[in-house]
Coordinates of C-alpha atoms and ligand atoms in Angstrom, one line a residue:
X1 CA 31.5 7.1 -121.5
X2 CA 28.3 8.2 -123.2
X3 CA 27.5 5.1 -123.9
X4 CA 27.9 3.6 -120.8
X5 CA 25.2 6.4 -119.4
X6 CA 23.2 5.4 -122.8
X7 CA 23.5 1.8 -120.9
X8 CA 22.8 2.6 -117.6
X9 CA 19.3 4.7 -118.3
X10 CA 18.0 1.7 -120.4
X11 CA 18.4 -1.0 -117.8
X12 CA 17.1 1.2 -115.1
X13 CA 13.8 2.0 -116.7
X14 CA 13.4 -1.3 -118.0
X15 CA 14.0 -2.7 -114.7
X16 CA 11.9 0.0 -113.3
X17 CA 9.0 -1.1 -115.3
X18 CA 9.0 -4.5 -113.8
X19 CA 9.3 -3.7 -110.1
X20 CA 6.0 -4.4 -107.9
X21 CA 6.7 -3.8 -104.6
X22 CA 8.1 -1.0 -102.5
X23 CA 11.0 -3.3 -101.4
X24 CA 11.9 -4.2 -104.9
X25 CA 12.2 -0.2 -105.3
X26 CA 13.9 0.2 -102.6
X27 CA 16.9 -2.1 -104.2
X28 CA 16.2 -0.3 -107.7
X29 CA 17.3 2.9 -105.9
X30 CA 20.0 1.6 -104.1
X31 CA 21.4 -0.1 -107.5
X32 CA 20.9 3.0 -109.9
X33 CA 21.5 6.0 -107.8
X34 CA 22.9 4.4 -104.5
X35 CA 26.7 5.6 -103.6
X36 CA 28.0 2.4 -105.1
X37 CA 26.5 3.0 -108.4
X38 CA 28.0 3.6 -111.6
X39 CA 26.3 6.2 -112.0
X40 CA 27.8 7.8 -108.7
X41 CA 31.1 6.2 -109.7
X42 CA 30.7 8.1 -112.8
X43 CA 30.1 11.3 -111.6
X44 CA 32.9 11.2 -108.7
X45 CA 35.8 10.3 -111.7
X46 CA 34.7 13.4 -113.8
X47 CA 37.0 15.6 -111.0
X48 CA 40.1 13.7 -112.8
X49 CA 39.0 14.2 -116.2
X50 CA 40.1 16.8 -118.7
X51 CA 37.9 19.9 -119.3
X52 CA 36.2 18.8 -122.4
X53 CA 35.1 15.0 -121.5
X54 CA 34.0 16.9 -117.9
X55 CA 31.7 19.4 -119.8
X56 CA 30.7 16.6 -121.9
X57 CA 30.2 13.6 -120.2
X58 CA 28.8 15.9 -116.9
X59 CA 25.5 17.7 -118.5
X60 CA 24.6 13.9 -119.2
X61 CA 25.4 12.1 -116.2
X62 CA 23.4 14.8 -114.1
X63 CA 20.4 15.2 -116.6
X64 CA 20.1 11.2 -116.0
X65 CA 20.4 11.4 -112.5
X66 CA 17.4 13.4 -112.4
X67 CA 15.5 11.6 -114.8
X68 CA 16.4 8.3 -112.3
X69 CA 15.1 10.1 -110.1
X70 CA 11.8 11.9 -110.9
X71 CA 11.2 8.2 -112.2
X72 CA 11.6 6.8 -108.7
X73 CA 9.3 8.8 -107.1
X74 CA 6.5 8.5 -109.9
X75 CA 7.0 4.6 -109.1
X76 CA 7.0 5.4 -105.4
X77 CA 3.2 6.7 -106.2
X78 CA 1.9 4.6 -108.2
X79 CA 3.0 1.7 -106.1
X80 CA 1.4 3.3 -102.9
X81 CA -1.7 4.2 -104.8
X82 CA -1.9 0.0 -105.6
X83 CA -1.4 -0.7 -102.3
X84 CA -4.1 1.1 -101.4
X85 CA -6.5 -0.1 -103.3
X86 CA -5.5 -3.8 -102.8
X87 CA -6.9 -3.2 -99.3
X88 CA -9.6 -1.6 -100.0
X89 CA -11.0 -4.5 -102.1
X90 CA -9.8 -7.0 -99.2
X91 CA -12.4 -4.8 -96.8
X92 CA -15.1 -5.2 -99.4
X93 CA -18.0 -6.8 -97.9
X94 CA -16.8 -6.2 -94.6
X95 CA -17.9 -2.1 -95.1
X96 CA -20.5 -1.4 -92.1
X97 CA -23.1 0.7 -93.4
X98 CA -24.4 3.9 -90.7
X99 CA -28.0 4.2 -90.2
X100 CA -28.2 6.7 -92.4
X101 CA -27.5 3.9 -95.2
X102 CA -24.2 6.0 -95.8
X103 CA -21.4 4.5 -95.7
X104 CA -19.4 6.2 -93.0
X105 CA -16.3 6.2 -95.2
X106 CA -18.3 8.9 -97.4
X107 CA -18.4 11.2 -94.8
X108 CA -15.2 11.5 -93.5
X109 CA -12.7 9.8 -96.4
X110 CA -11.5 6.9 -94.4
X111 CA -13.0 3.3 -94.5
X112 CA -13.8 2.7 -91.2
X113 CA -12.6 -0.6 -91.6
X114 CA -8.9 0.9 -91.3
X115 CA -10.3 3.1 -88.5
X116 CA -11.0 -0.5 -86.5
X117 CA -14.3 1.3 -85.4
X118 CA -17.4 -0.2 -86.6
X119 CA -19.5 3.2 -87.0
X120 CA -17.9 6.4 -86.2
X121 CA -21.8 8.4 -86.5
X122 CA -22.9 6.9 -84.1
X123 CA -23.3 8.0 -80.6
X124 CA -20.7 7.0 -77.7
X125 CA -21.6 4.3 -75.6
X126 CA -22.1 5.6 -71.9
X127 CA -19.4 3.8 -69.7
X128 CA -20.9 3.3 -66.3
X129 CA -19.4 4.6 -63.4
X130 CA -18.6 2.7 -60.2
X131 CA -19.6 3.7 -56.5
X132 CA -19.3 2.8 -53.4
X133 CA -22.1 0.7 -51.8
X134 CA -23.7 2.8 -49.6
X135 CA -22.9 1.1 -46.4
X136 CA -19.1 1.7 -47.7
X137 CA -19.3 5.0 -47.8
X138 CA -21.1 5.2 -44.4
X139 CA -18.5 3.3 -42.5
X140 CA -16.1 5.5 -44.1
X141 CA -17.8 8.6 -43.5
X142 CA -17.9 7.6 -39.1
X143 CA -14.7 6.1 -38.9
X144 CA -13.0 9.6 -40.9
X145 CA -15.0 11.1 -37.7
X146 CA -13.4 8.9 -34.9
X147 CA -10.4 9.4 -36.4
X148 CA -10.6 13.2 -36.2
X149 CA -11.2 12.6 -32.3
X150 CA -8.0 10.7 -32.0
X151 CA -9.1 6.9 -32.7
X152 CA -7.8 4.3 -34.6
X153 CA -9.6 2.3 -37.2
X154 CA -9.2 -1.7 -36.6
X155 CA -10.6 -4.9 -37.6
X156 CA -11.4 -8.5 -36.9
X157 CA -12.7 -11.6 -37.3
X158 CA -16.0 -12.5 -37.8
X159 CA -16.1 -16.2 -36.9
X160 CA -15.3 -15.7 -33.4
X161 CA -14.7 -17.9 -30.2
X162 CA -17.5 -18.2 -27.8
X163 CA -15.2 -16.7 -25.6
X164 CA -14.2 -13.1 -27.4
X165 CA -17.8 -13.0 -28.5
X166 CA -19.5 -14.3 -25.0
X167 CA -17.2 -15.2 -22.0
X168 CA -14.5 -12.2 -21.8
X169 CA -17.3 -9.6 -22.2
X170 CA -18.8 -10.8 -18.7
X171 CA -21.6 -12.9 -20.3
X172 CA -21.0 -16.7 -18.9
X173 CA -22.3 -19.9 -20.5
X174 CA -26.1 -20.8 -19.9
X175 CA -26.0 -17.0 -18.3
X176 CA -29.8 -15.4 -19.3
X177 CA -28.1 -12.3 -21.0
X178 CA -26.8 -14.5 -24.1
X179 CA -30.6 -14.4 -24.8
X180 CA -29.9 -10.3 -25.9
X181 CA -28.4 -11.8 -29.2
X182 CA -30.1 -14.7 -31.0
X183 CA -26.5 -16.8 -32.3
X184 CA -25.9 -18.4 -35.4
X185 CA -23.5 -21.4 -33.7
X186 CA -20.8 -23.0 -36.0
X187 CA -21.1 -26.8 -36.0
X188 CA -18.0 -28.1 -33.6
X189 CA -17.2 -31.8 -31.8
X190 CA -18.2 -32.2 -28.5
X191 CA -15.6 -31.0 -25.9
X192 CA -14.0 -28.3 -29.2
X193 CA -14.3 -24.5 -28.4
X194 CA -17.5 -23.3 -29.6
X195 CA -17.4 -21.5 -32.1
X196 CA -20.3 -18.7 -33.8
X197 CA -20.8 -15.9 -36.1
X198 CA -20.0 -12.8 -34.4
X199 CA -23.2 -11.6 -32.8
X200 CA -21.4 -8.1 -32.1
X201 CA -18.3 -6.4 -32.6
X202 CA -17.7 -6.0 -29.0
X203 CA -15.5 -9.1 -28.9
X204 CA -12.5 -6.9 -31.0
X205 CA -12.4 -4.9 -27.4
X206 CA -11.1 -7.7 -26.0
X207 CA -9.0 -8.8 -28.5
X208 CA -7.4 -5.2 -28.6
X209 CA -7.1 -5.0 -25.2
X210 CA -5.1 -8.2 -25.2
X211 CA -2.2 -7.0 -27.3
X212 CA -1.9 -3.5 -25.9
X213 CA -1.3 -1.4 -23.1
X214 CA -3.3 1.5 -22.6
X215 CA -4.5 4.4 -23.8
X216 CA -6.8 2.2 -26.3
X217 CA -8.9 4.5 -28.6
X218 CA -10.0 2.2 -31.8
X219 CA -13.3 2.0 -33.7
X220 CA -14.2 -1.4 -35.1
X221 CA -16.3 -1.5 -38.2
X222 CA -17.6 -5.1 -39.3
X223 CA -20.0 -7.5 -39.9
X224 CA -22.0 -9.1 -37.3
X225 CA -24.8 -11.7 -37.9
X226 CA -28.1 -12.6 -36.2
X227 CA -30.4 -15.7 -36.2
X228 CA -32.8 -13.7 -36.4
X229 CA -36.5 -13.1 -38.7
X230 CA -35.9 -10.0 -41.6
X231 CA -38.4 -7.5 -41.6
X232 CA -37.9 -3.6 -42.4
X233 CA -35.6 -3.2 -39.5
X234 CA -34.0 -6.7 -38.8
X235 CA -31.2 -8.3 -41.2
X236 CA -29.6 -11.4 -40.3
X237 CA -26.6 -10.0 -41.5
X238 CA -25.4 -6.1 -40.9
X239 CA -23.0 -3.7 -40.3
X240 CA -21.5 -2.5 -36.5
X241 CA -18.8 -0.1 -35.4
X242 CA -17.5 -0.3 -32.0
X243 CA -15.8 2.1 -30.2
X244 CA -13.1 1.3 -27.4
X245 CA -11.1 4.2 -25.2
X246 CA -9.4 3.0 -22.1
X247 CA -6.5 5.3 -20.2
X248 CA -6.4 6.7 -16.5
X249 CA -8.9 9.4 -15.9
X250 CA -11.5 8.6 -18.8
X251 CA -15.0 9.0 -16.9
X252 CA -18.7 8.8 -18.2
X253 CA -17.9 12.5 -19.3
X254 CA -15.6 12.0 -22.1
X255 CA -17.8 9.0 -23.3
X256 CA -20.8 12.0 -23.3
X257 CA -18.5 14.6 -24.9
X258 CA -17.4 12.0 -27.7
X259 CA -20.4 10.6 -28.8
X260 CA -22.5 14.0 -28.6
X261 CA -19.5 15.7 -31.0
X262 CA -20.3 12.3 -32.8
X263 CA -24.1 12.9 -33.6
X264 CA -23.5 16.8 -34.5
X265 CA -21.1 15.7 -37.2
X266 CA -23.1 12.7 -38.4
X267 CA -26.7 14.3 -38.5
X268 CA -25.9 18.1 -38.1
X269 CA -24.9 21.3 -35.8
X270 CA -28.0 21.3 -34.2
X271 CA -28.2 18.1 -32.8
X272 CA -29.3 17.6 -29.2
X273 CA -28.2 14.0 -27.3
X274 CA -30.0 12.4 -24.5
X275 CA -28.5 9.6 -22.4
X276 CA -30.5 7.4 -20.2
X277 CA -29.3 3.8 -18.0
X278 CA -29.5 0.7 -20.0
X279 CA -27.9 -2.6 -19.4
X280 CA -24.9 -4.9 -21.3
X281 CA -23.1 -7.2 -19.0
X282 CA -19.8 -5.5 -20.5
X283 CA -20.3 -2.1 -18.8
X284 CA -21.0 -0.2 -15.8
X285 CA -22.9 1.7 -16.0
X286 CA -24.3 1.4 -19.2
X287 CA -26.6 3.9 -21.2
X288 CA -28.3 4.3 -24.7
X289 CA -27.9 7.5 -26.7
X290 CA -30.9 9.5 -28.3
X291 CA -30.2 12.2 -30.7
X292 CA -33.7 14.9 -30.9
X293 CA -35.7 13.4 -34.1
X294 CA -34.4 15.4 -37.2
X295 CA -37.9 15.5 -39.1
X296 CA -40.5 17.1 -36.5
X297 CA -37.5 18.3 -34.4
X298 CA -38.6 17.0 -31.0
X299 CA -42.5 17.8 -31.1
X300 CA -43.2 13.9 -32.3
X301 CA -44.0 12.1 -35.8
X302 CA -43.7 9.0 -37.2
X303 CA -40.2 8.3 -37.2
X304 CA -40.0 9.0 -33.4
X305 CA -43.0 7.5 -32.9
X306 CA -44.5 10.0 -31.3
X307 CA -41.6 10.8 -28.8
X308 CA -39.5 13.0 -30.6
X309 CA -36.4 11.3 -29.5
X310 CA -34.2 8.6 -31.8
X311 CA -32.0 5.8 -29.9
X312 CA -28.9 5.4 -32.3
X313 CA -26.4 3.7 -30.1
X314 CA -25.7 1.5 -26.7
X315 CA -22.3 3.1 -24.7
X316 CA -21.0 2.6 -21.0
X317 CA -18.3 2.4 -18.8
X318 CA -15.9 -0.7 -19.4
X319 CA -16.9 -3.3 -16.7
X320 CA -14.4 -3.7 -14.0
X321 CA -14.2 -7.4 -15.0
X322 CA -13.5 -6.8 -18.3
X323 CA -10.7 -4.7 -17.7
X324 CA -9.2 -7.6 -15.1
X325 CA -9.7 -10.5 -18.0
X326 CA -7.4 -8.6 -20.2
X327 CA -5.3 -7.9 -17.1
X328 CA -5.8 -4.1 -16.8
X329 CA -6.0 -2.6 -13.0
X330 CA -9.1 -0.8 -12.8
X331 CA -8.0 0.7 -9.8
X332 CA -5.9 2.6 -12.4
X333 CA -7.5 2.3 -15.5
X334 CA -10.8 2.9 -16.9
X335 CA -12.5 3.3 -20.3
X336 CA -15.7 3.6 -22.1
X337 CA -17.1 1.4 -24.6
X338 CA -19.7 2.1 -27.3
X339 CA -21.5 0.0 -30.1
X340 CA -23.7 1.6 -33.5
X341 CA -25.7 -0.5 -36.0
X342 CA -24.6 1.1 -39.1
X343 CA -27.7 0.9 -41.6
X344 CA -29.6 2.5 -38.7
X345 CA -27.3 5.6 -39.2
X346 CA -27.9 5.4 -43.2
X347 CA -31.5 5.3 -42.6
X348 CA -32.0 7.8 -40.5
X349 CA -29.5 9.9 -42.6
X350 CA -31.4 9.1 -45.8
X351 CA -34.9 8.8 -44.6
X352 CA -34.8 4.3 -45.9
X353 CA -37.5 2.9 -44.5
X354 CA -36.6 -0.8 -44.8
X355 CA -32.9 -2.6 -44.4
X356 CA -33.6 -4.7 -46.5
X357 CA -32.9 -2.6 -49.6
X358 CA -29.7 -2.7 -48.7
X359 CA -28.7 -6.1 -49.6
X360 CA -30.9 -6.9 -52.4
X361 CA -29.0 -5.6 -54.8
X362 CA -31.4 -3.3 -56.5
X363 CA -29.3 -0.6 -58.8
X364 CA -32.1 1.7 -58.3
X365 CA -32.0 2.0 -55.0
X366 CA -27.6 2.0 -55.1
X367 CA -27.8 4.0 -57.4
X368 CA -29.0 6.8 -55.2
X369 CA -26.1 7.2 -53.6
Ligands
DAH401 N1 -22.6 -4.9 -28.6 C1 -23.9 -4.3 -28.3 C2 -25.0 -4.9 -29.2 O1 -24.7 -5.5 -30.2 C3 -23.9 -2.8 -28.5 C4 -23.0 -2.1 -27.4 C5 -23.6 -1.6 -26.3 C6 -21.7 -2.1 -27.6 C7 -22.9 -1.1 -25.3 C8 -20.9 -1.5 -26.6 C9 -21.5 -1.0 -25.4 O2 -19.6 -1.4 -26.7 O3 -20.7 -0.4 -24.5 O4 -26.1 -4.8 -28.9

């Protein structure tokens, strides 16, 4: 029996010697020290043995067992350790020296190779941050106000028939009030529906209207498009909202009472609103709203021009025809109708002195907001 342990420790550490890889231990433990080893089998049989041959054979089998396996984990080491440097060799070359001409690695005890980081002392890269374009945020910042009043926030085309656009907001072909907005036509055959750029986004009241039954409360935000010369306060292309509220017993009053709460939660408390006749075909009557200039407060500068008074919007009573080309009664039903230029409302708000900016994609102007 000795001599069969004699055997066993022999071939293990000779075999031991040989082994290169962490697999090839793996089966040198398995073999030597596994449950189906001799050795095991060994020490499992002593049980049936006689006292002597127990004592015996037992002090042997156990003082090899341990020497198996101290071995092991020496092996287990060493062959870790080799491992390790194989790949550090592989990275040589590929080391990424810091500024400093120290090799980051010194610093902190790992190659920053294995890190996947090409210099951990240097500083982080600022990610930029994303905003919202400040038009965005405007047309956000209204429609969360119209919503507060009740309204509903809706959208719509903006290639748009002649007749949405034109004809169903009481403006006929060839009549001289077209003239109010220069139109960017689309191309179409002779005897097609003409067909334009929305010059407005009046044409969603109609369009509303159509599928609904009053009460109509919606705000229309969009893009609407001019043929017309850019300077500081002319874009050919720009941002509207619209407001529609139709229902028995709406009168001029509620239109005054929703747009004045309108202006002292866009530009402040304080606010003061005038109102005073102007004409669109699609109302009657219709009016223009001034809010009291917030620089000089009413005494006159240069953003009034002298009058201390700011025109931010066109409003009115929905025309009687309108109503009857959507096929609403205006015996019964009545409604008020309103129409913003948005960057007009960022400008005042932000004291921008030219639309422009808006569009030309300048981050340091964006930026500001
Ligand atoms: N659509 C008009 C424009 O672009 C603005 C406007 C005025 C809209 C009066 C309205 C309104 O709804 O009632 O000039």
């Amino acid at each position: 029996m000795i001599e069969k342990l004699d055997e066993i420790k022999s071939n293990a550490i000779d075999e031991l010697s040989s082994l290169q890889s962490i697999k090839e231990l793996e089966d040198w433990r398995v073999r030597y020290l596994g449950k189906k080893s001799a050795l095991t089998q060994i020490l499992r049989g002593l049980a049936s043995r006689p006292l002597e041959e127990r004592k015996a054979v037992g002090a042997s089998a156990n003082e090899l067992k341990s020497l198996l396996e101290r071995s092991h984990r020496q092996k287990k080491e060493a062959l870790k350790e080799k491992a390790y440097q194989e790949m550090e060799a592989a990275a040589v070359g590929k080391q990424i020296i810091s500024p400093t001409g120290i090799p980051s690695e010194e610093k902190f005890g790992i190659p920053t190779v294995f890190l996947g980081i090409p210099d951990v002392t240097l500083p982080g890269r600022p990610i930029p941050l994303g905003r919202l374009h400040p038009t965005t945020q405007m047309v956000r910042e209204i429609c969360d106000i119209f919503v507060a009043l009740g309204f509903q926030v809706v959208e719509g085309p903006e290639v748009e028939w002649d007749y949405y656009n034109f004809e169903a907001l009481n403006i006929p072909p060839d009549h001289p009030a077209r003239d109010m907005w220069a139109t960017l036509w689309i191309d179409t055959k002779s005897g097609e529906r003409p067909m334009l750029l929305r010059t407005h986004t009046s044409p969603m009241q109609i369009r509303v209207m159509e599928r609904t039954t009053p009460p109509v409360r919606v705000v229309v935000p969009g893009k609407v498009y001019r043929y017309e010369a850019t300077d500081a306060t002319h874009e050919s292309m720009f941002y509207q909202i619209e407001g529609l509220a139709v229902d028995k017993n709406i009168t001029l009053a509620d239109l005054k009472g929703t747009l004045y709460e309108f202006a002292r939660r866009l530009f402040g408390a304080e606010r003061k609103v005038r109102f005073r006749c102007d004409y669109f075909p699609f109302v009657e009557p219709g009016v223009e709203m001034a809010i009291d200039c917030m620089v000089c407060g009413g005494t006159g500068c240069r953003l009034c021009s002298g009058t201390g008074w700011i025109e931010i919007l066109g409003a009115g009573m929905v025309h009687p025809a309108v109503l009857r080309r959507v096929n609403y009664d205006p015996e019964i039903y009545t409604g008020f109708a309103f129409g913003l230029g948005l960057e007009r409302m960022s400008m005042l708000r932000y004291g921008v002195e030219d639309i422009r900016l808006f569009y030309s994609n300048d981050l340091r102007f964006l930026r500001q907001f």
